[in-house]
PDB file of C-alpha atoms (C1' of nucleotides) in Angstrom:
ATOM      1  CA  UNK C   1       4.296  86.240 -92.409  1.00 32.00           C
ATOM      2  CA  UNK C   2       7.826  85.197 -91.784  1.00 28.00           C
ATOM      3  CA  UNK C   3       8.672  81.653 -92.582  1.00 31.00           C
ATOM      4  CA  UNK C   4      10.772  79.901 -90.016  1.00 33.00           C
ATOM      5  CA  UNK C   5      13.986  78.981 -91.664  1.00 35.00           C
ATOM      6  CA  UNK C   6      14.495  75.270 -91.975  1.00 36.00           C
ATOM      7  CA  UNK C   7      16.965  74.150 -89.360  1.00 41.00           C
ATOM      8  CA  UNK C   8      18.228  71.504 -91.688  1.00 51.00           C
ATOM      9  CA  UNK C   9      21.597  73.035 -92.117  1.00 57.00           C
ATOM     10  CA  UNK C  10      23.025  71.603 -88.946  1.00 68.00           C
ATOM     11  CA  UNK C  11      26.400  72.663 -87.617  1.00 76.00           C
ATOM     12  CA  UNK C  12      28.004  69.326 -88.371  1.00 76.00           C
ATOM     13  CA  UNK C  13      26.718  69.610 -91.905  1.00 76.00           C
ATOM     14  CA  UNK C  14      28.350  72.991 -92.339  1.00 82.00           C
ATOM     15  CA  UNK C  15      31.583  71.763 -90.819  1.00 88.00           C
ATOM     16  CA  UNK C  16      31.561  68.888 -93.272  1.00 90.00           C
ATOM     17  CA  UNK C  17      30.958  71.156 -96.223  1.00 89.00           C
ATOM     18  CA  UNK C  18      33.771  73.445 -95.158  1.00 92.00           C
ATOM     19  CA  UNK C  19      36.051  70.480 -94.654  1.00 95.00           C
ATOM     20  CA  UNK C  20      35.341  69.133 -98.122  1.00 95.00           C
ATOM     21  CA  UNK C  21      35.823  72.566 -99.659  1.00 95.00           C
ATOM     22  CA  UNK C  22      39.152  72.962 -97.894  1.00 96.00           C
ATOM     23  CA  UNK C  23      40.487  69.621 -99.045  1.00 97.00           C
ATOM     24  CA  UNK C  24      39.362  70.127-102.605  1.00 97.00           C
ATOM     25  CA  UNK C  25      41.006  73.513-102.657  1.00 96.00           C
ATOM     26  CA  UNK C  26      44.305  72.064-101.506  1.00 97.00           C
ATOM     27  CA  UNK C  27      44.010  69.426-104.217  1.00 97.00           C
ATOM     28  CA  UNK C  28      42.634  71.817-106.838  1.00 96.00           C
ATOM     29  CA  UNK C  29      43.620  71.586-110.453  1.00 96.00           C
ATOM     30  CA  UNK C  30      44.284  68.836-112.872  1.00 96.00           C
ATOM     31  CA  UNK C  31      47.665  67.738-111.602  1.00 97.00           C
ATOM     32  CA  UNK C  32      48.127  67.949-107.823  1.00 98.00           C
ATOM     33  CA  UNK C  33      46.834  64.490-107.044  1.00 97.00           C
ATOM     34  CA  UNK C  34      49.019  63.017-109.750  1.00 97.00           C
ATOM     35  CA  UNK C  35      52.097  64.843-108.494  1.00 97.00           C
ATOM     36  CA  UNK C  36      51.425  63.756-104.922  1.00 98.00           C
ATOM     37  CA  UNK C  37      50.680  60.221-106.019  1.00 96.00           C
ATOM     38  CA  UNK C  38      53.867  60.032-108.050  1.00 96.00           C
ATOM     39  CA  UNK C  39      55.974  61.464-105.244  1.00 97.00           C
ATOM     40  CA  UNK C  40      54.356  59.158-102.714  1.00 96.00           C
ATOM     41  CA  UNK C  41      55.443  56.123-104.629  1.00 93.00           C
ATOM     42  CA  UNK C  42      58.706  57.513-105.963  1.00 94.00           C
ATOM     43  CA  UNK C  43      60.121  59.114-102.833  1.00 96.00           C
ATOM     44  CA  UNK C  44      62.617  61.905-103.550  1.00 96.00           C
ATOM     45  CA  UNK C  45      62.295  63.024-107.135  1.00 97.00           C
ATOM     46  CA  UNK C  46      63.805  65.793-109.216  1.00 97.00           C
ATOM     47  CA  UNK C  47      61.880  68.276-111.335  1.00 97.00           C
ATOM     48  CA  UNK C  48      62.802  66.582-114.579  1.00 96.00           C
ATOM     49  CA  UNK C  49      61.939  63.176-113.143  1.00 96.00           C
ATOM     50  CA  UNK C  50      58.457  64.402-112.400  1.00 97.00           C
ATOM     51  CA  UNK C  51      58.170  66.071-115.767  1.00 96.00           C
ATOM     52  CA  UNK C  52      59.014  62.805-117.488  1.00 94.00           C
ATOM     53  CA  UNK C  53      57.014  60.601-115.181  1.00 94.00           C
ATOM     54  CA  UNK C  54      53.747  62.504-115.212  1.00 94.00           C
ATOM     55  CA  UNK C  55      52.362  62.033-118.650  1.00 92.00           C
ATOM     56  CA  UNK C  56      51.178  65.174-120.359  1.00 94.00           C
ATOM     57  CA  UNK C  57      52.143  67.778-117.805  1.00 96.00           C
ATOM     58  CA  UNK C  58      54.031  70.865-119.007  1.00 97.00           C
ATOM     59  CA  UNK C  59      56.899  72.516-117.135  1.00 97.00           C
ATOM     60  CA  UNK C  60      54.793  75.543-116.376  1.00 97.00           C
ATOM     61  CA  UNK C  61      52.060  73.510-114.759  1.00 98.00           C
ATOM     62  CA  UNK C  62      54.443  71.284-112.850  1.00 98.00           C
ATOM     63  CA  UNK C  63      56.268  74.298-111.496  1.00 98.00           C
ATOM     64  CA  UNK C  64      53.114  76.072-110.470  1.00 98.00           C
ATOM     65  CA  UNK C  65      51.489  73.059-108.877  1.00 98.00           C
ATOM     66  CA  UNK C  66      54.644  72.200-106.957  1.00 98.00           C
ATOM     67  CA  UNK C  67      54.695  75.736-105.586  1.00 98.00           C
ATOM     68  CA  UNK C  68      51.114  75.346-104.425  1.00 97.00           C
ATOM     69  CA  UNK C  69      51.882  72.021-102.769  1.00 98.00           C
ATOM     70  CA  UNK C  70      54.965  73.500-101.113  1.00 98.00           C
ATOM     71  CA  UNK C  71      52.951  76.447 -99.804  1.00 96.00           C
ATOM     72  CA  UNK C  72      50.531  74.013 -98.247  1.00 97.00           C
ATOM     73  CA  UNK C  73      53.442  72.098 -96.762  1.00 97.00           C
ATOM     74  CA  UNK C  74      52.588  68.908 -98.532  1.00 98.00           C
ATOM     75  CA  UNK C  75      55.954  68.707-100.290  1.00 98.00           C
ATOM     76  CA  UNK C  76      59.439  70.058 -99.660  1.00 98.00           C
ATOM     77  CA  UNK C  77      61.770  71.536-102.227  1.00 98.00           C
ATOM     78  CA  UNK C  78      65.508  71.078-101.774  1.00 97.00           C
ATOM     79  CA  UNK C  79      68.183  72.480-104.042  1.00 96.00           C
ATOM     80  CA  UNK C  80      71.030  70.012-104.394  1.00 94.00           C
ATOM     81  CA  UNK C  81      74.447  71.346-105.312  1.00 90.00           C
ATOM     82  CA  UNK C  82      75.202  68.872-108.095  1.00 88.00           C
ATOM     83  CA  UNK C  83      77.058  69.647-111.358  1.00 82.00           C
ATOM     84  CA  UNK C  84      74.015  71.205-112.967  1.00 86.00           C
ATOM     85  CA  UNK C  85      72.068  72.000-109.847  1.00 90.00           C
ATOM     86  CA  UNK C  86      69.129  69.746-109.292  1.00 95.00           C
ATOM     87  CA  UNK C  87      66.081  70.218-107.147  1.00 97.00           C
ATOM     88  CA  UNK C  88      64.577  67.442-105.123  1.00 97.00           C
ATOM     89  CA  UNK C  89      60.941  67.279-104.224  1.00 98.00           C
ATOM     90  CA  UNK C  90      59.611  65.049-101.481  1.00 98.00           C
ATOM     91  CA  UNK C  91      56.298  64.533 -99.750  1.00 98.00           C
ATOM     92  CA  UNK C  92      56.291  65.710 -96.132  1.00 98.00           C
ATOM     93  CA  UNK C  93      54.930  63.665 -93.239  1.00 98.00           C
ATOM     94  CA  UNK C  94      51.920  65.936 -93.378  1.00 98.00           C
ATOM     95  CA  UNK C  95      51.614  65.322 -97.105  1.00 98.00           C
ATOM     96  CA  UNK C  96      51.562  61.598 -96.448  1.00 98.00           C
ATOM     97  CA  UNK C  97      48.264  62.038 -94.653  1.00 98.00           C
ATOM     98  CA  UNK C  98      46.795  62.539 -98.129  1.00 98.00           C
ATOM     99  CA  UNK C  99      47.624  58.950 -99.011  1.00 98.00           C
ATOM    100  CA  UNK C 100      44.301  57.453 -97.863  1.00 97.00           C
ATOM    101  CA  UNK C 101      42.401  59.914-100.035  1.00 98.00           C
ATOM    102  CA  UNK C 102      44.514  59.228-103.071  1.00 97.00           C
ATOM    103  CA  UNK C 103      44.242  55.484-102.525  1.00 96.00           C
ATOM    104  CA  UNK C 104      40.486  55.640-102.229  1.00 97.00           C
ATOM    105  CA  UNK C 105      40.267  57.714-105.389  1.00 97.00           C
ATOM    106  CA  UNK C 106      42.513  55.303-107.265  1.00 96.00           C
ATOM    107  CA  UNK C 107      40.566  52.303-105.972  1.00 96.00           C
ATOM    108  CA  UNK C 108      37.284  53.764-107.048  1.00 97.00           C
ATOM    109  CA  UNK C 109      38.663  54.478-110.505  1.00 96.00           C
ATOM    110  CA  UNK C 110      39.652  50.818-110.908  1.00 95.00           C
ATOM    111  CA  UNK C 111      36.251  49.714-109.653  1.00 95.00           C
ATOM    112  CA  UNK C 112      34.633  52.103-112.142  1.00 95.00           C
ATOM    113  CA  UNK C 113      36.537  50.647-115.117  1.00 94.00           C
ATOM    114  CA  UNK C 114      35.651  47.124-114.063  1.00 94.00           C
ATOM    115  CA  UNK C 115      31.984  48.037-113.888  1.00 93.00           C
ATOM    116  CA  UNK C 116      32.039  49.627-117.330  1.00 88.00           C
ATOM    117  CA  UNK C 117      33.586  46.666-119.085  1.00 84.00           C
ATOM    118  CA  UNK C 118      31.308  43.680-118.593  1.00 67.00           C
ATOM    119  CA  UNK C 119      31.437  42.399-115.046  1.00 58.00           C
ATOM    120  CA  UNK C 120      27.949  41.008-114.743  1.00 50.00           C
ATOM    121  CA  UNK C 121      28.184  40.194-111.075  1.00 50.00           C
TER     122      UNK C 121
ATOM    123  CA  UNK Y   1      73.390  57.303-129.887  1.00 33.00           C
ATOM    124  CA  UNK Y   2      69.883  56.442-128.840  1.00 29.00           C
ATOM    125  CA  UNK Y   3      69.119  56.797-125.192  1.00 32.00           C
ATOM    126  CA  UNK Y   4      67.170  53.935-123.727  1.00 34.00           C
ATOM    127  CA  UNK Y   5      63.904  55.268-122.483  1.00 36.00           C
ATOM    128  CA  UNK Y   6      63.497  55.084-118.750  1.00 37.00           C
ATOM    129  CA  UNK Y   7      61.219  52.199-117.917  1.00 41.00           C
ATOM    130  CA  UNK Y   8      59.961  54.048-114.895  1.00 50.00           C
ATOM    131  CA  UNK Y   9      56.455  54.393-116.155  1.00 57.00           C
ATOM    132  CA  UNK Y  10      55.348  50.982-115.069  1.00 67.00           C
ATOM    133  CA  UNK Y  11      52.026  49.568-116.093  1.00 75.00           C
ATOM    134  CA  UNK Y  12      50.609  49.740-112.592  1.00 76.00           C
ATOM    135  CA  UNK Y  13      51.624  53.382-112.471  1.00 76.00           C
ATOM    136  CA  UNK Y  14      49.691  54.103-115.651  1.00 82.00           C
ATOM    137  CA  UNK Y  15      46.692  52.175-114.432  1.00 87.00           C
ATOM    138  CA  UNK Y  16      46.738  54.202-111.253  1.00 89.00           C
ATOM    139  CA  UNK Y  17      46.940  57.486-113.135  1.00 89.00           C
ATOM    140  CA  UNK Y  18      44.048  56.473-115.365  1.00 92.00           C
ATOM    141  CA  UNK Y  19      42.039  55.415-112.333  1.00 94.00           C
ATOM    142  CA  UNK Y  20      42.618  58.722-110.588  1.00 95.00           C
ATOM    143  CA  UNK Y  21      41.754  60.654-113.746  1.00 95.00           C
ATOM    144  CA  UNK Y  22      38.533  58.694-114.146  1.00 96.00           C
ATOM    145  CA  UNK Y  23      37.383  59.303-110.596  1.00 97.00           C
ATOM    146  CA  UNK Y  24      38.219  62.974-110.702  1.00 97.00           C
ATOM    147  CA  UNK Y  25      36.312  63.323-113.933  1.00 96.00           C
ATOM    148  CA  UNK Y  26      33.222  61.743-112.421  1.00 97.00           C
ATOM    149  CA  UNK Y  27      33.545  64.120-109.477  1.00 97.00           C
ATOM    150  CA  UNK Y  28      34.553  67.116-111.602  1.00 96.00           C
ATOM    151  CA  UNK Y  29      33.332  70.593-110.812  1.00 96.00           C
ATOM    152  CA  UNK Y  30      32.758  72.568-107.713  1.00 96.00           C
ATOM    153  CA  UNK Y  31      29.555  70.915-106.561  1.00 97.00           C
ATOM    154  CA  UNK Y  32      29.329  67.172-107.249  1.00 98.00           C
ATOM    155  CA  UNK Y  33      30.953  66.065-104.028  1.00 97.00           C
ATOM    156  CA  UNK Y  34      28.725  68.390-102.042  1.00 97.00           C
ATOM    157  CA  UNK Y  35      25.605  67.148-103.778  1.00 98.00           C
ATOM    158  CA  UNK Y  36      26.581  63.526-103.233  1.00 98.00           C
ATOM    159  CA  UNK Y  37      27.559  64.204 -99.651  1.00 96.00           C
ATOM    160  CA  UNK Y  38      24.283  65.954 -98.955  1.00 96.00           C
ATOM    161  CA  UNK Y  39      22.234  63.201-100.590  1.00 97.00           C
ATOM    162  CA  UNK Y  40      24.187  60.520 -98.770  1.00 96.00           C
ATOM    163  CA  UNK Y  41      23.258  61.941 -95.439  1.00 93.00           C
ATOM    164  CA  UNK Y  42      19.814  63.205 -96.387  1.00 94.00           C
ATOM    165  CA  UNK Y  43      18.463  60.210 -98.273  1.00 96.00           C
ATOM    166  CA  UNK Y  44      15.716  61.088-100.747  1.00 96.00           C
ATOM    167  CA  UNK Y  45      15.715  64.818-101.401  1.00 97.00           C
ATOM    168  CA  UNK Y  46      13.840  67.123-103.719  1.00 97.00           C
ATOM    169  CA  UNK Y  47      15.384  69.685-106.013  1.00 97.00           C
ATOM    170  CA  UNK Y  48      14.441  72.614-103.829  1.00 96.00           C
ATOM    171  CA  UNK Y  49      15.693  70.810-100.731  1.00 96.00           C
ATOM    172  CA  UNK Y  50      19.094  70.478-102.332  1.00 97.00           C
ATOM    173  CA  UNK Y  51      19.014  74.054-103.559  1.00 96.00           C
ATOM    174  CA  UNK Y  52      18.376  75.285-100.037  1.00 94.00           C
ATOM    175  CA  UNK Y  53      20.682  72.856 -98.326  1.00 94.00           C
ATOM    176  CA  UNK Y  54      23.746  73.370-100.443  1.00 94.00           C
ATOM    177  CA  UNK Y  55      24.921  76.823 -99.632  1.00 92.00           C
ATOM    178  CA  UNK Y  56      25.760  78.994-102.608  1.00 94.00           C
ATOM    179  CA  UNK Y  57      24.706  76.730-105.442  1.00 96.00           C
ATOM    180  CA  UNK Y  58      22.509  78.166-108.196  1.00 97.00           C
ATOM    181  CA  UNK Y  59      19.637  76.316-109.835  1.00 97.00           C
ATOM    182  CA  UNK Y  60      21.491  76.091-113.106  1.00 97.00           C
ATOM    183  CA  UNK Y  61      24.490  74.437-111.526  1.00 98.00           C
ATOM    184  CA  UNK Y  62      22.428  72.079-109.397  1.00 98.00           C
ATOM    185  CA  UNK Y  63      20.443  71.011-112.413  1.00 98.00           C
ATOM    186  CA  UNK Y  64      23.508  70.441-114.545  1.00 98.00           C
ATOM    187  CA  UNK Y  65      25.487  68.607-111.894  1.00 98.00           C
ATOM    188  CA  UNK Y  66      22.525  66.371-111.068  1.00 98.00           C
ATOM    189  CA  UNK Y  67      22.275  65.463-114.740  1.00 98.00           C
ATOM    190  CA  UNK Y  68      25.934  64.535-114.780  1.00 98.00           C
ATOM    191  CA  UNK Y  69      25.548  62.419-111.660  1.00 98.00           C
ATOM    192  CA  UNK Y  70      22.492  60.739-113.117  1.00 98.00           C
ATOM    193  CA  UNK Y  71      24.318  59.970-116.343  1.00 96.00           C
ATOM    194  CA  UNK Y  72      27.053  58.317-114.333  1.00 97.00           C
ATOM    195  CA  UNK Y  73      24.404  56.373-112.434  1.00 97.00           C
ATOM    196  CA  UNK Y  74      25.408  57.771-109.089  1.00 98.00           C
ATOM    197  CA  UNK Y  75      21.956  59.242-108.410  1.00 98.00           C
ATOM    198  CA  UNK Y  76      18.420  58.537-109.567  1.00 98.00           C
ATOM    199  CA  UNK Y  77      15.793  61.096-110.490  1.00 98.00           C
ATOM    200  CA  UNK Y  78      12.153  60.326-109.790  1.00 97.00           C
ATOM    201  CA  UNK Y  79       9.232  62.554-110.641  1.00 96.00           C
ATOM    202  CA  UNK Y  80       6.588  62.372-107.930  1.00 94.00           C
ATOM    203  CA  UNK Y  81       3.016  63.207-108.840  1.00 89.00           C
ATOM    204  CA  UNK Y  82       2.292  65.569-105.954  1.00 87.00           C
ATOM    205  CA  UNK Y  83       0.217  68.757-106.109  1.00 81.00           C
ATOM    206  CA  UNK Y  84       2.983  70.788-107.651  1.00 86.00           C
ATOM    207  CA  UNK Y  85       5.039  67.965-109.045  1.00 90.00           C
ATOM    208  CA  UNK Y  86       8.208  67.320-107.144  1.00 94.00           C
ATOM    209  CA  UNK Y  87      11.330  65.488-108.166  1.00 97.00           C
ATOM    210  CA  UNK Y  88      13.200  63.222-105.821  1.00 97.00           C
ATOM    211  CA  UNK Y  89      16.879  62.579-106.090  1.00 98.00           C
ATOM    212  CA  UNK Y  90      18.566  59.689-104.359  1.00 98.00           C
ATOM    213  CA  UNK Y  91      22.015  58.154-104.339  1.00 98.00           C
ATOM    214  CA  UNK Y  92      22.166  54.721-105.986  1.00 98.00           C
ATOM    215  CA  UNK Y  93      23.877  51.695-104.468  1.00 98.00           C
ATOM    216  CA  UNK Y  94      26.675  52.368-106.897  1.00 98.00           C
ATOM    217  CA  UNK Y  95      26.802  55.986-105.814  1.00 98.00           C
ATOM    218  CA  UNK Y  96      27.175  54.862-102.245  1.00 98.00           C
ATOM    219  CA  UNK Y  97      30.548  53.395-103.150  1.00 98.00           C
ATOM    220  CA  UNK Y  98      31.743  57.001-103.279  1.00 98.00           C
ATOM    221  CA  UNK Y  99      31.147  57.332 -99.572  1.00 98.00           C
ATOM    222  CA  UNK Y 100      34.644  56.276 -98.463  1.00 97.00           C
ATOM    223  CA  UNK Y 101      36.202  58.886-100.738  1.00 98.00           C
ATOM    224  CA  UNK Y 102      33.929  61.634 -99.497  1.00 97.00           C
ATOM    225  CA  UNK Y 103      34.526  60.621 -95.906  1.00 96.00           C
ATOM    226  CA  UNK Y 104      38.288  60.646 -96.342  1.00 97.00           C
ATOM    227  CA  UNK Y 105      38.120  64.052 -97.980  1.00 97.00           C
ATOM    228  CA  UNK Y 106      35.935  65.413 -95.192  1.00 96.00           C
ATOM    229  CA  UNK Y 107      38.191  63.901 -92.529  1.00 96.00           C
ATOM    230  CA  UNK Y 108      41.277  65.404 -94.052  1.00 97.00           C
ATOM    231  CA  UNK Y 109      39.622  68.814 -94.183  1.00 96.00           C
ATOM    232  CA  UNK Y 110      38.884  68.670 -90.461  1.00 95.00           C
ATOM    233  CA  UNK Y 111      42.435  67.557 -89.754  1.00 95.00           C
ATOM    234  CA  UNK Y 112      43.693  70.441 -91.899  1.00 96.00           C
ATOM    235  CA  UNK Y 113      41.689  73.040 -89.951  1.00 94.00           C
ATOM    236  CA  UNK Y 114      42.917  71.626 -86.646  1.00 94.00           C
ATOM    237  CA  UNK Y 115      46.510  71.871 -87.814  1.00 93.00           C
ATOM    238  CA  UNK Y 116      46.088  75.460 -88.929  1.00 88.00           C
ATOM    239  CA  UNK Y 117      44.658  76.684 -85.657  1.00 84.00           C
ATOM    240  CA  UNK Y 118      47.171  75.964 -82.935  1.00 67.00           C
ATOM    241  CA  UNK Y 119      47.428  72.263 -82.171  1.00 58.00           C
ATOM    242  CA  UNK Y 120      51.088  72.054 -81.160  1.00 49.00           C
ATOM    243  CA  UNK Y 121      51.207  68.316 -80.851  1.00 49.00           C
TER     244      UNK Y 121
ATOM    245  C1'  DT H   1      82.284  77.645-129.859  1.00 78.55           C
ATOM    246  C1'  DG H   2      78.192  75.523-129.667  1.00 78.55           C
ATOM    247  C1'  DC H   3      75.052  72.271-127.930  1.00 78.55           C
ATOM    248  C1'  DA H   4      72.891  69.783-123.967  1.00 78.55           C
ATOM    249  C1'  DT H   5      71.159  69.650-119.404  1.00 78.55           C
ATOM    250  C1'  DT H   6      69.371  71.584-115.213  1.00 78.55           C
ATOM    251  C1'  DA H   7      65.013  74.244-113.437  1.00 78.55           C
ATOM    252  C1'  DG H   8      62.275  77.029-114.304  1.00 78.55           C
ATOM    253  C1'  DT H   9      59.638  81.722-116.268  1.00 78.55           C
ATOM    254  C1'  DT H  10      57.033  84.465-119.522  1.00 78.55           C
ATOM    255  C1'  DA H  11      53.703  85.669-122.923  1.00 78.55           C
ATOM    256  C1'  DC H  12      49.912  84.615-125.371  1.00 78.55           C
ATOM    257  C1'  DC H  13      45.769  82.220-126.351  1.00 78.55           C
ATOM    258  C1'  DA H  14      41.579  79.065-126.190  1.00 78.55           C
ATOM    259  C1'  DA H  15      38.427  76.486-123.723  1.00 78.55           C
ATOM    260  C1'  DT H  16      35.984  75.618-119.708  1.00 78.55           C
ATOM    261  C1'  DT H  17      33.707  76.869-115.581  1.00 78.55           C
ATOM    262  C1'  DG H  18      30.521  78.941-113.091  1.00 78.55           C
ATOM    263  C1'  DG H  19      27.684  82.928-111.507  1.00 78.55           C
ATOM    264  C1'  DA H  20      23.510  86.323-111.975  1.00 78.55           C
ATOM    265  C1'  DA H  21      19.323  87.141-113.534  1.00 78.55           C
ATOM    266  C1'  DA H  22      15.497  86.536-116.193  1.00 78.55           C
ATOM    267  C1'  DC H  23      12.328  83.424-118.099  1.00 78.55           C
ATOM    268  C1'  DT H  24       9.069  79.069-118.799  1.00 78.55           C
ATOM    269  C1'  DA H  25       5.254  76.436-117.339  1.00 78.55           C
ATOM    270  C1'  DG H  26       2.022  74.071-114.589  1.00 78.55           C
ATOM    271  C1'  DT H  27      -0.559  74.173-110.127  1.00 78.55           C
ATOM    272  C1'  DT H  28      -2.313  76.063-106.003  1.00 78.55           C
ATOM    273  C1'  DT H  29      -3.478  79.360-102.684  1.00 78.55           C
ATOM    274  C1'  DC H  30      -5.123  84.015-101.112  1.00 78.55           C
TER     275       DC H  30
ATOM    276  C1'  DG P   1      -6.734  87.491-110.834  1.00 78.55           C
ATOM    277  C1'  DA P   2      -2.289  87.885-108.616  1.00 78.55           C
ATOM    278  C1'  DA P   3       1.235  85.823-106.197  1.00 78.55           C
ATOM    279  C1'  DA P   4       3.809  81.775-104.919  1.00 78.55           C
ATOM    280  C1'  DC P   5       5.734  77.320-105.353  1.00 78.55           C
ATOM    281  C1'  DT P   6       7.328  73.425-108.105  1.00 78.55           C
ATOM    282  C1'  DA P   7      11.596  72.306-111.335  1.00 78.55           C
ATOM    283  C1'  DG P   8      14.027  73.690-114.127  1.00 78.55           C
ATOM    284  C1'  DT P   9      16.149  76.421-118.806  1.00 78.55           C
ATOM    285  C1'  DT P  10      18.279  80.252-121.203  1.00 78.55           C
ATOM    286  C1'  DT P  11      21.282  83.985-121.992  1.00 78.55           C
ATOM    287  C1'  DC P  12      25.006  86.531-121.172  1.00 78.55           C
ATOM    288  C1'  DC P  13      29.224  87.477-119.055  1.00 78.55           C
ATOM    289  C1'  DA P  14      33.699  87.237-116.232  1.00 78.55           C
ATOM    290  C1'  DA P  15      37.162  84.675-114.244  1.00 78.55           C
ATOM    291  C1'  DT P  16      39.897  80.744-114.033  1.00 78.55           C
ATOM    292  C1'  DT P  17      42.367  77.029-116.052  1.00 78.55           C
ATOM    293  C1'  DG P  18      45.552  75.128-118.615  1.00 78.55           C
ATOM    294  C1'  DG P  19      48.206  74.449-123.022  1.00 78.55           C
ATOM    295  C1'  DT P  20      52.138  75.823-126.477  1.00 78.55           C
ATOM    296  C1'  DA P  21      56.150  77.671-127.351  1.00 78.55           C
ATOM    297  C1'  DA P  22      59.815  80.496-126.641  1.00 78.55           C
ATOM    298  C1'  DC P  23      62.972  82.296-123.443  1.00 78.55           C
ATOM    299  C1'  DT P  24      66.482  82.743-119.265  1.00 78.55           C
ATOM    300  C1'  DA P  25      70.545  81.438-116.816  1.00 78.55           C
ATOM    301  C1'  DA P  26      74.084  78.590-115.070  1.00 78.55           C
ATOM    302  C1'  DT P  27      77.044  74.651-115.942  1.00 78.55           C
ATOM    303  C1'  DG P  28      79.330  70.893-118.453  1.00 78.55           C
ATOM    304  C1'  DC P  29      81.020  68.499-122.456  1.00 78.55           C
ATOM    305  C1'  DA P  30      83.167  67.711-127.213  1.00 78.55           C
TER     306       DA P  30
END
DNA sequence: TGCATTAGTTACCAATTGGAAACTAGTTTC
DNA sequence: GAAACTAGTTTCCAATTGGTAACTAATGCA
């Protein structure tokens, strides 16, 4: 007695799940969204700028996460031949397509705080 | 010689970082977005429905993640007095406010796949 | 000469995450 | 009476994540 498998898992459903998994993998970890968000509003920024701007991140993490983002072509890394060499990071055009996601996430977070504290609408 | 601290970390920047951290905490883990996404498109669903629908998830994880989502009031849990009792999960009105985020994330994932495979626009 | 700054890297460690499998417990069906 | 289905829980384990702190290496400044 073989049970017919439920045909619930439609193709579009699977595509959606894969899509979500992909995006979350690209944004994986505690810091990537913050780095992207900071670079999106700061434009070109150096390693030490980011280290100082992003509260709580350690050099090791920043370095590693930037490498991930660079591999996924969301940011570019440019060595500038200054006195002590500096390295500039910048969000690519492709990386900017993440902006709607980050904005939605930030918006929701604000909404969430408002709901927690009073707001008896 | 005290260096003036850079006033870069503006208040709105901090608010944004907190907001992002909050949202990501609510959505933390490998499965919450998938559970929410599945419930959003499936409406009321039972535990076993979700277990079968969400590919790869184990009962332990589903149970734990549903508890988290319930605690954050994103889903409701209702015991139904059927022959073998069943439990229905459903996204709350509040939970539905996550939809834009999930949609953006899913959209980006599709865009990402298209970019990877060919697409020389 | 020695310290500061740049941009990292390395080593070590602790906590968290998540997976597999077995188990509970009540009800129903064969 | 055994098996199956409901909704989980429990235990045990392995891998991943991420933090601290120290270190490298090149250059500039006093």
